[in-house]
Amino acid sequence: QSVLTQPPSVSAAPGQKVTISCSGSSSNIGNNYVSWYQQLPGTAPKLLIYDNDKRPSGIPDRFSGSKSGTSATLGITGLQTGDEADYYCGTWAGSLSAGVFGGGTKLTVL
Amino acid sequence: QVQLQESGPGLVKPSETLSLTCTVSGDSITGYYWTWIRQPPGKGLEWIGYIYYGGSTNYNPSLKSRVTMSVDTSKSQFSLRLSSVTAADTAVYYCARRGGHLYFDYWGQGTLVTVSS
C-alpha cells in the first residue's frame, strides 16, 4: 500500500482533458513539494512536473500541476494517444525520512 | 544532455549481494545528489535512497539495514549494494539525478535484476 493515494486508472477521449489526483497527509504532501512522472510502456519514468507546478524544459504546457493542502493534481489537456502511460506522483515523507511515490495511475486515451 | 547508464548482473542468488553501478555522462557528477529507485515487475516505484557527490547518504528506512551506496567522482560513477536479497528484491533498478526538492530529472534506462537460484 502506497503512502500517496492515486486512482488506479483514468480514461478520456482524444482532445479532452483529464486530471489525476494524489492524496497524502501533512507529513508528506502537506509540507513538501510534489513532482509528477510519466512512464510510457517499457521505458523509464520521465519528469513532467516538479515543485508542485513547474514544467521542465521540453514539457508541453498541456501538462500542469497544482497542490492544495495535502493533495496534488496533475492535469493533461488536449489528450493524445501518445499520452497513454502510467503517471506517478512523488514527494518527501518527513515522518518516514524517505522519498515516497503514489501507486501510479494508468491513463487510457479512448 | 545528462545521461545515466546502469550496469551490473541481471541475476543474483538469494542471500547474496546485489551490486549495480550507474555511470553519468554529459555533466559533472559533482554538485548533485544521485538516487536509486526500483520497480518490481508490474508494480509501482520505490525510492531506495540517495548519495551526495561528497559521499553523504540517505536511505529508505525499510531497506537501510541492507543498503550501501558509494560514489567515485573520478569515474563519474555511483553504486548500489543491497545485501541478503530475496525474491522480493526482483525489480527494475533505476539510477536518477535528484533535483532540489526531491524530484528526479534525469533517469537511466533501468536494469532488471532477478533474484533466483
PDB file of C-alpha atoms in Angstrom:
ATOM      1  CA  GLN A   1       0.000   0.000   0.000  1.00  0.00           C
ATOM      2  CA  SER A   2       1.488   3.323  -1.103  1.00  0.00           C
ATOM      3  CA  VAL A   3       1.819   6.312   1.200  1.00  0.00           C
ATOM      4  CA  LEU A   4       0.352   8.538  -1.520  1.00  0.00           C
ATOM      5  CA  THR A   5      -3.022   7.553  -2.972  1.00  0.00           C
ATOM      6  CA  GLN A   6      -3.747   7.773  -6.691  1.00  0.00           C
ATOM      7  CA  PRO A   7      -6.685   6.362  -8.659  1.00  0.00           C
ATOM      8  CA  PRO A   8      -5.623   3.131 -10.383  1.00  0.00           C
ATOM      9  CA  SER A   9      -6.927   4.286 -13.742  1.00  0.00           C
ATOM     10  CA  VAL A  10      -8.471   7.191 -15.612  1.00  0.00           C
ATOM     11  CA  SER A  11      -9.660   7.490 -19.178  1.00  0.00           C
ATOM     12  CA  ALA A  12     -10.807  10.133 -21.594  1.00  0.00           C
ATOM     13  CA  ALA A  13     -11.230  10.698 -25.303  1.00  0.00           C
ATOM     14  CA  PRO A  14      -8.617  12.298 -27.556  1.00  0.00           C
ATOM     15  CA  GLY A  15      -8.660  16.066 -27.305  1.00  0.00           C
ATOM     16  CA  GLN A  16     -10.308  16.031 -23.908  1.00  0.00           C
ATOM     17  CA  LYS A  17      -8.896  16.946 -20.504  1.00  0.00           C
ATOM     18  CA  VAL A  18      -8.120  14.607 -17.613  1.00  0.00           C
ATOM     19  CA  THR A  19      -6.981  15.130 -14.050  1.00  0.00           C
ATOM     20  CA  ILE A  20      -5.113  12.692 -11.830  1.00  0.00           C
ATOM     21  CA  SER A  21      -5.223  13.146  -8.078  1.00  0.00           C
ATOM     22  CA  CYS A  22      -2.577  12.345  -5.488  1.00  0.00           C
ATOM     23  CA  SER A  23      -3.679  12.337  -1.874  1.00  0.00           C
ATOM     24  CA  GLY A  24      -1.370  12.379   1.103  1.00  0.00           C
ATOM     25  CA  SER A  25      -1.051  13.886   4.554  1.00  0.00           C
ATOM     26  CA  SER A  26       0.564  16.724   6.458  1.00  0.00           C
ATOM     27  CA  SER A  27       3.715  14.632   6.906  1.00  0.00           C
ATOM     28  CA  ASN A  28       4.319  14.333   3.190  1.00  0.00           C
ATOM     29  CA  ILE A  29       2.449  16.420   0.578  1.00  0.00           C
ATOM     30  CA  GLY A  30       1.233  18.921   3.152  1.00  0.00           C
ATOM     31  CA  ASN A  31       4.754  20.112   3.930  1.00  0.00           C
ATOM     32  CA  ASN A  32       6.766  19.227   0.851  1.00  0.00           C
ATOM     33  CA  TYR A  33       6.919  19.785  -2.879  1.00  0.00           C
ATOM     34  CA  VAL A  34       5.280  17.325  -5.275  1.00  0.00           C
ATOM     35  CA  SER A  35       6.623  16.003  -8.559  1.00  0.00           C
ATOM     36  CA  TRP A  36       4.932  14.023 -11.318  1.00  0.00           C
ATOM     37  CA  TYR A  37       6.332  11.411 -13.705  1.00  0.00           C
ATOM     38  CA  GLN A  38       5.132   9.826 -16.927  1.00  0.00           C
ATOM     39  CA  GLN A  39       6.125   6.243 -17.635  1.00  0.00           C
ATOM     40  CA  LEU A  40       5.437   5.051 -21.155  1.00  0.00           C
ATOM     41  CA  PRO A  41       5.278   1.259 -21.567  1.00  0.00           C
ATOM     42  CA  GLY A  42       8.683  -0.347 -21.248  1.00  0.00           C
ATOM     43  CA  THR A  43      10.532   2.888 -20.544  1.00  0.00           C
ATOM     44  CA  ALA A  44      11.957   4.770 -17.585  1.00  0.00           C
ATOM     45  CA  PRO A  45       9.847   7.396 -15.838  1.00  0.00           C
ATOM     46  CA  LYS A  46      10.143  10.945 -17.157  1.00  0.00           C
ATOM     47  CA  LEU A  47       9.812  14.088 -15.071  1.00  0.00           C
ATOM     48  CA  LEU A  48       6.700  16.068 -16.034  1.00  0.00           C
ATOM     49  CA  ILE A  49       6.189  18.454 -13.114  1.00  0.00           C
ATOM     50  CA  TYR A  50       8.421  19.489 -10.221  1.00  0.00           C
ATOM     51  CA  ASP A  51       7.984  21.819  -7.254  1.00  0.00           C
ATOM     52  CA  ASN A  52       4.200  21.315  -7.461  1.00  0.00           C
ATOM     53  CA  ASP A  53       3.599  23.230 -10.666  1.00  0.00           C
ATOM     54  CA  LYS A  54       6.813  23.774 -12.651  1.00  0.00           C
ATOM     55  CA  ARG A  55       7.458  22.161 -16.007  1.00  0.00           C
ATOM     56  CA  PRO A  56      10.966  21.138 -17.074  1.00  0.00           C
ATOM     57  CA  SER A  57      12.202  22.425 -20.393  1.00  0.00           C
ATOM     58  CA  GLY A  58      10.616  20.495 -23.239  1.00  0.00           C
ATOM     59  CA  ILE A  59       7.433  19.506 -21.425  1.00  0.00           C
ATOM     60  CA  PRO A  60       4.430  20.981 -23.262  1.00  0.00           C
ATOM     61  CA  ASP A  61       2.047  23.271 -21.434  1.00  0.00           C
ATOM     62  CA  ARG A  62      -0.702  20.683 -21.916  1.00  0.00           C
ATOM     63  CA  PHE A  63       0.657  19.274 -18.678  1.00  0.00           C
ATOM     64  CA  SER A  64       0.035  21.200 -15.459  1.00  0.00           C
ATOM     65  CA  GLY A  65       0.366  20.584 -11.754  1.00  0.00           C
ATOM     66  CA  SER A  66      -1.221  22.026  -8.667  1.00  0.00           C
ATOM     67  CA  LYS A  67      -1.234  21.418  -4.947  1.00  0.00           C
ATOM     68  CA  SER A  68      -3.728  22.264  -2.255  1.00  0.00           C
ATOM     69  CA  GLY A  69      -3.257  21.218   1.342  1.00  0.00           C
ATOM     70  CA  THR A  70      -2.441  17.521   1.434  1.00  0.00           C
ATOM     71  CA  SER A  71      -3.407  16.759  -2.170  1.00  0.00           C
ATOM     72  CA  ALA A  72      -1.918  17.387  -5.575  1.00  0.00           C
ATOM     73  CA  THR A  73      -3.338  17.174  -9.064  1.00  0.00           C
ATOM     74  CA  LEU A  74      -1.880  16.565 -12.495  1.00  0.00           C
ATOM     75  CA  GLY A  75      -3.857  17.958 -15.401  1.00  0.00           C
ATOM     76  CA  ILE A  76      -3.483  16.991 -19.034  1.00  0.00           C
ATOM     77  CA  THR A  77      -5.350  18.850 -21.762  1.00  0.00           C
ATOM     78  CA  GLY A  78      -5.677  18.093 -25.456  1.00  0.00           C
ATOM     79  CA  LEU A  79      -5.220  14.374 -24.839  1.00  0.00           C
ATOM     80  CA  GLN A  80      -3.291  12.413 -27.443  1.00  0.00           C
ATOM     81  CA  THR A  81      -2.959   8.676 -27.878  1.00  0.00           C
ATOM     82  CA  GLY A  82       0.729   9.120 -27.116  1.00  0.00           C
ATOM     83  CA  ASP A  83      -0.206  10.227 -23.597  1.00  0.00           C
ATOM     84  CA  GLU A  84      -1.264   6.684 -22.718  1.00  0.00           C
ATOM     85  CA  ALA A  85       1.062   5.819 -19.873  1.00  0.00           C
ATOM     86  CA  ASP A  86       1.369   5.316 -16.143  1.00  0.00           C
ATOM     87  CA  TYR A  87       1.621   8.502 -14.099  1.00  0.00           C
ATOM     88  CA  TYR A  88       3.217   8.735 -10.663  1.00  0.00           C
ATOM     89  CA  CYS A  89       3.309  11.459  -8.038  1.00  0.00           C
ATOM     90  CA  GLY A  90       6.188  11.732  -5.593  1.00  0.00           C
ATOM     91  CA  THR A  91       7.281  13.741  -2.593  1.00  0.00           C
ATOM     92  CA  TRP A  92       9.290  13.593   0.624  1.00  0.00           C
ATOM     93  CA  ALA A  93       7.726  11.984   3.686  1.00  0.00           C
ATOM     94  CA  GLY A  94       9.262  13.625   6.702  1.00  0.00           C
ATOM     95  CA  SER A  95       7.704  11.184   9.140  1.00  0.00           C
ATOM     96  CA  LEU A  96       9.345   8.304   7.295  1.00  0.00           C
ATOM     97  CA  SER A  97      12.540  10.164   6.355  1.00  0.00           C
ATOM     98  CA  ALA A  98      12.057   8.752   2.876  1.00  0.00           C
ATOM     99  CA  GLY A  99      11.018   9.663  -0.615  1.00  0.00           C
ATOM    100  CA  VAL A 100       7.613   8.257  -1.462  1.00  0.00           C
ATOM    101  CA  PHE A 101       5.563   7.704  -4.595  1.00  0.00           C
ATOM    102  CA  GLY A 102       1.927   7.141  -5.325  1.00  0.00           C
ATOM    103  CA  GLY A 103       0.839   3.753  -6.587  1.00  0.00           C
ATOM    104  CA  GLY A 104       0.511   5.053 -10.129  1.00  0.00           C
ATOM    105  CA  THR A 105      -2.413   5.843 -12.420  1.00  0.00           C
ATOM    106  CA  LYS A 106      -2.874   4.236 -15.807  1.00  0.00           C
ATOM    107  CA  LEU A 107      -4.201   6.711 -18.357  1.00  0.00           C
ATOM    108  CA  THR A 108      -6.164   5.325 -21.267  1.00  0.00           C
ATOM    109  CA  VAL A 109      -6.996   7.593 -24.187  1.00  0.00           C
ATOM    110  CA  LEU A 110     -10.083   6.026 -25.699  1.00  0.00           C
TER     111      LEU A 110
ATOM    112  CA  GLN B   1      22.259  16.354 -22.048  1.00  0.00           C
ATOM    113  CA  VAL B   2      22.808  14.311 -18.913  1.00  0.00           C
ATOM    114  CA  GLN B   3      22.821  10.560 -19.465  1.00  0.00           C
ATOM    115  CA  LEU B   4      22.836   7.793 -16.889  1.00  0.00           C
ATOM    116  CA  GLN B   5      23.541   4.112 -17.526  1.00  0.00           C
ATOM    117  CA  GLU B   6      23.093   1.283 -15.049  1.00  0.00           C
ATOM    118  CA  SER B   7      25.289  -1.783 -15.195  1.00  0.00           C
ATOM    119  CA  GLY B   8      25.601  -4.973 -13.207  1.00  0.00           C
ATOM    120  CA  PRO B   9      24.489  -8.598 -13.055  1.00  0.00           C
ATOM    121  CA  GLY B  10      20.956  -9.362 -14.152  1.00  0.00           C
ATOM    122  CA  LEU B  11      20.709 -12.441 -11.952  1.00  0.00           C
ATOM    123  CA  VAL B  12      21.561 -12.698  -8.260  1.00  0.00           C
ATOM    124  CA  LYS B  13      21.133 -15.702  -5.986  1.00  0.00           C
ATOM    125  CA  PRO B  14      19.034 -15.465  -2.825  1.00  0.00           C
ATOM    126  CA  SER B  15      21.004 -14.339   0.257  1.00  0.00           C
ATOM    127  CA  GLU B  16      23.742 -12.826  -1.907  1.00  0.00           C
ATOM    128  CA  THR B  17      24.511  -9.167  -2.560  1.00  0.00           C
ATOM    129  CA  LEU B  18      23.134  -7.188  -5.477  1.00  0.00           C
ATOM    130  CA  SER B  19      25.668  -4.712  -6.900  1.00  0.00           C
ATOM    131  CA  LEU B  20      24.905  -2.076  -9.505  1.00  0.00           C
ATOM    132  CA  THR B  21      26.835   0.882 -10.881  1.00  0.00           C
ATOM    133  CA  CYS B  22      25.494   3.993 -12.580  1.00  0.00           C
ATOM    134  CA  THR B  23      27.732   5.904 -14.969  1.00  0.00           C
ATOM    135  CA  VAL B  24      26.967   9.590 -15.501  1.00  0.00           C
ATOM    136  CA  SER B  25      27.864  11.416 -18.699  1.00  0.00           C
ATOM    137  CA  GLY B  26      27.063  14.775 -20.233  1.00  0.00           C
ATOM    138  CA  ASP B  27      27.513  16.709 -16.991  1.00  0.00           C
ATOM    139  CA  SER B  28      29.614  16.638 -13.880  1.00  0.00           C
ATOM    140  CA  ILE B  29      28.683  14.280 -11.056  1.00  0.00           C
ATOM    141  CA  THR B  30      29.791  16.914  -8.573  1.00  0.00           C
ATOM    142  CA  GLY B  31      27.281  19.257  -7.009  1.00  0.00           C
ATOM    143  CA  TYR B  32      24.370  16.855  -7.187  1.00  0.00           C
ATOM    144  CA  TYR B  33      22.571  14.135  -5.284  1.00  0.00           C
ATOM    145  CA  TRP B  34      22.272  10.764  -7.033  1.00  0.00           C
ATOM    146  CA  THR B  35      19.457   8.322  -6.420  1.00  0.00           C
ATOM    147  CA  TRP B  36      18.440   4.717  -6.779  1.00  0.00           C
ATOM    148  CA  ILE B  37      14.799   3.799  -7.375  1.00  0.00           C
ATOM    149  CA  ARG B  38      13.367   0.380  -8.103  1.00  0.00           C
ATOM    150  CA  GLN B  39      10.185  -1.007  -9.629  1.00  0.00           C
ATOM    151  CA  PRO B  40       9.092  -4.624  -9.133  1.00  0.00           C
ATOM    152  CA  PRO B  41       7.528  -6.149 -12.252  1.00  0.00           C
ATOM    153  CA  GLY B  42       4.037  -4.765 -12.754  1.00  0.00           C
ATOM    154  CA  LYS B  43       4.234  -2.593  -9.645  1.00  0.00           C
ATOM    155  CA  GLY B  44       4.976   0.985  -8.642  1.00  0.00           C
ATOM    156  CA  LEU B  45       8.132   2.914  -7.847  1.00  0.00           C
ATOM    157  CA  GLU B  46      10.099   2.567  -4.609  1.00  0.00           C
ATOM    158  CA  TRP B  47      12.745   5.075  -3.515  1.00  0.00           C
ATOM    159  CA  ILE B  48      15.869   3.269  -2.271  1.00  0.00           C
ATOM    160  CA  GLY B  49      17.974   6.257  -1.283  1.00  0.00           C
ATOM    161  CA  TYR B  50      20.414   8.884  -2.467  1.00  0.00           C
ATOM    162  CA  ILE B  51      24.061   9.794  -2.171  1.00  0.00           C
ATOM    163  CA  TYR B  52      25.620  13.228  -2.435  1.00  0.00           C
ATOM    164  CA  TYR B  53      28.726  13.571  -4.589  1.00  0.00           C
ATOM    165  CA  GLY B  54      30.616  14.267  -1.382  1.00  0.00           C
ATOM    166  CA  GLY B  55      29.577  10.877  -0.002  1.00  0.00           C
ATOM    167  CA  SER B  56      26.782  11.622   2.462  1.00  0.00           C
ATOM    168  CA  THR B  57      23.810   9.290   2.154  1.00  0.00           C
ATOM    169  CA  ASN B  58      20.141   8.942   2.997  1.00  0.00           C
ATOM    170  CA  TYR B  59      18.494   5.543   2.744  1.00  0.00           C
ATOM    171  CA  ASN B  60      14.907   4.355   2.829  1.00  0.00           C
ATOM    172  CA  PRO B  61      14.402   3.122   6.405  1.00  0.00           C
ATOM    173  CA  SER B  62      12.705  -0.020   5.085  1.00  0.00           C
ATOM    174  CA  LEU B  63      15.946  -1.023   3.321  1.00  0.00           C
ATOM    175  CA  LYS B  64      18.531   0.807   5.404  1.00  0.00           C
ATOM    176  CA  SER B  65      19.970  -2.268   7.108  1.00  0.00           C
ATOM    177  CA  ARG B  66      20.809  -3.829   3.743  1.00  0.00           C
ATOM    178  CA  VAL B  67      21.759  -0.839   1.550  1.00  0.00           C
ATOM    179  CA  THR B  68      25.122   0.752   0.918  1.00  0.00           C
ATOM    180  CA  MET B  69      25.747   3.481  -1.637  1.00  0.00           C
ATOM    181  CA  SER B  70      29.085   4.851  -2.740  1.00  0.00           C
ATOM    182  CA  VAL B  71      30.358   7.392  -5.260  1.00  0.00           C
ATOM    183  CA  ASP B  72      33.522   7.619  -7.368  1.00  0.00           C
ATOM    184  CA  THR B  73      33.767  11.138  -8.746  1.00  0.00           C
ATOM    185  CA  SER B  74      36.910  10.311 -10.727  1.00  0.00           C
ATOM    186  CA  LYS B  75      34.912   7.822 -12.790  1.00  0.00           C
ATOM    187  CA  SER B  76      31.620   9.762 -12.691  1.00  0.00           C
ATOM    188  CA  GLN B  77      30.001   6.719 -11.157  1.00  0.00           C
ATOM    189  CA  PHE B  78      27.900   5.893  -8.145  1.00  0.00           C
ATOM    190  CA  SER B  79      26.969   2.453  -6.895  1.00  0.00           C
ATOM    191  CA  LEU B  80      24.365   0.468  -5.002  1.00  0.00           C
ATOM    192  CA  ARG B  81      24.871  -2.636  -2.906  1.00  0.00           C
ATOM    193  CA  LEU B  82      21.868  -4.476  -1.478  1.00  0.00           C
ATOM    194  CA  SER B  83      22.708  -7.414   0.748  1.00  0.00           C
ATOM    195  CA  SER B  84      20.804 -10.554   1.699  1.00  0.00           C
ATOM    196  CA  VAL B  85      18.496 -10.342  -1.287  1.00  0.00           C
ATOM    197  CA  THR B  86      15.293 -12.344  -1.648  1.00  0.00           C
ATOM    198  CA  ALA B  87      12.809 -12.790  -4.462  1.00  0.00           C
ATOM    199  CA  ALA B  88      11.064  -9.636  -3.206  1.00  0.00           C
ATOM    200  CA  ASP B  89      14.087  -7.651  -4.393  1.00  0.00           C
ATOM    201  CA  THR B  90      13.462  -8.648  -8.008  1.00  0.00           C
ATOM    202  CA  ALA B  91      12.856  -5.380  -9.823  1.00  0.00           C
ATOM    203  CA  VAL B  92      13.972  -2.953 -12.472  1.00  0.00           C
ATOM    204  CA  TYR B  93      16.546  -0.748 -10.788  1.00  0.00           C
ATOM    205  CA  TYR B  94      16.870   2.850 -11.963  1.00  0.00           C
ATOM    206  CA  CYS B  95      19.513   5.395 -11.194  1.00  0.00           C
ATOM    207  CA  ALA B  96      18.490   9.031 -11.363  1.00  0.00           C
ATOM    208  CA  ARG B  97      19.691  12.540 -10.588  1.00  0.00           C
ATOM    209  CA  ARG B  98      17.927  14.285  -7.733  1.00  0.00           C
ATOM    210  CA  GLY B  99      16.824  17.856  -8.179  1.00  0.00           C
ATOM    211  CA  GLY B 100      16.427  20.440  -5.455  1.00  0.00           C
ATOM    212  CA  HIS B 101      13.215  19.391  -3.715  1.00  0.00           C
ATOM    213  CA  LEU B 102      13.483  15.641  -4.152  1.00  0.00           C
ATOM    214  CA  TYR B 103      12.438  15.386  -7.746  1.00  0.00           C
ATOM    215  CA  PHE B 104      14.253  13.230 -10.279  1.00  0.00           C
ATOM    216  CA  ASP B 105      15.079  14.975 -13.522  1.00  0.00           C
ATOM    217  CA  TYR B 106      17.318  12.517 -15.335  1.00  0.00           C
ATOM    218  CA  TRP B 107      16.915   8.735 -15.288  1.00  0.00           C
ATOM    219  CA  GLY B 108      18.832   5.767 -16.556  1.00  0.00           C
ATOM    220  CA  GLN B 109      17.037   3.274 -18.769  1.00  0.00           C
ATOM    221  CA  GLY B 110      16.813   0.807 -15.898  1.00  0.00           C
ATOM    222  CA  THR B 111      18.189  -2.677 -15.447  1.00  0.00           C
ATOM    223  CA  LEU B 112      16.200  -5.753 -14.465  1.00  0.00           C
ATOM    224  CA  VAL B 113      17.689  -7.696 -11.587  1.00  0.00           C
ATOM    225  CA  THR B 114      16.170 -11.095 -10.899  1.00  0.00           C
ATOM    226  CA  VAL B 115      16.781 -12.863  -7.614  1.00  0.00           C
ATOM    227  CA  SER B 116      16.645 -16.593  -8.204  1.00  0.00           C
ATOM    228  CA  SER B 117      18.701 -19.682  -7.567  1.00  0.00           C
TER     229      SER B 117
END
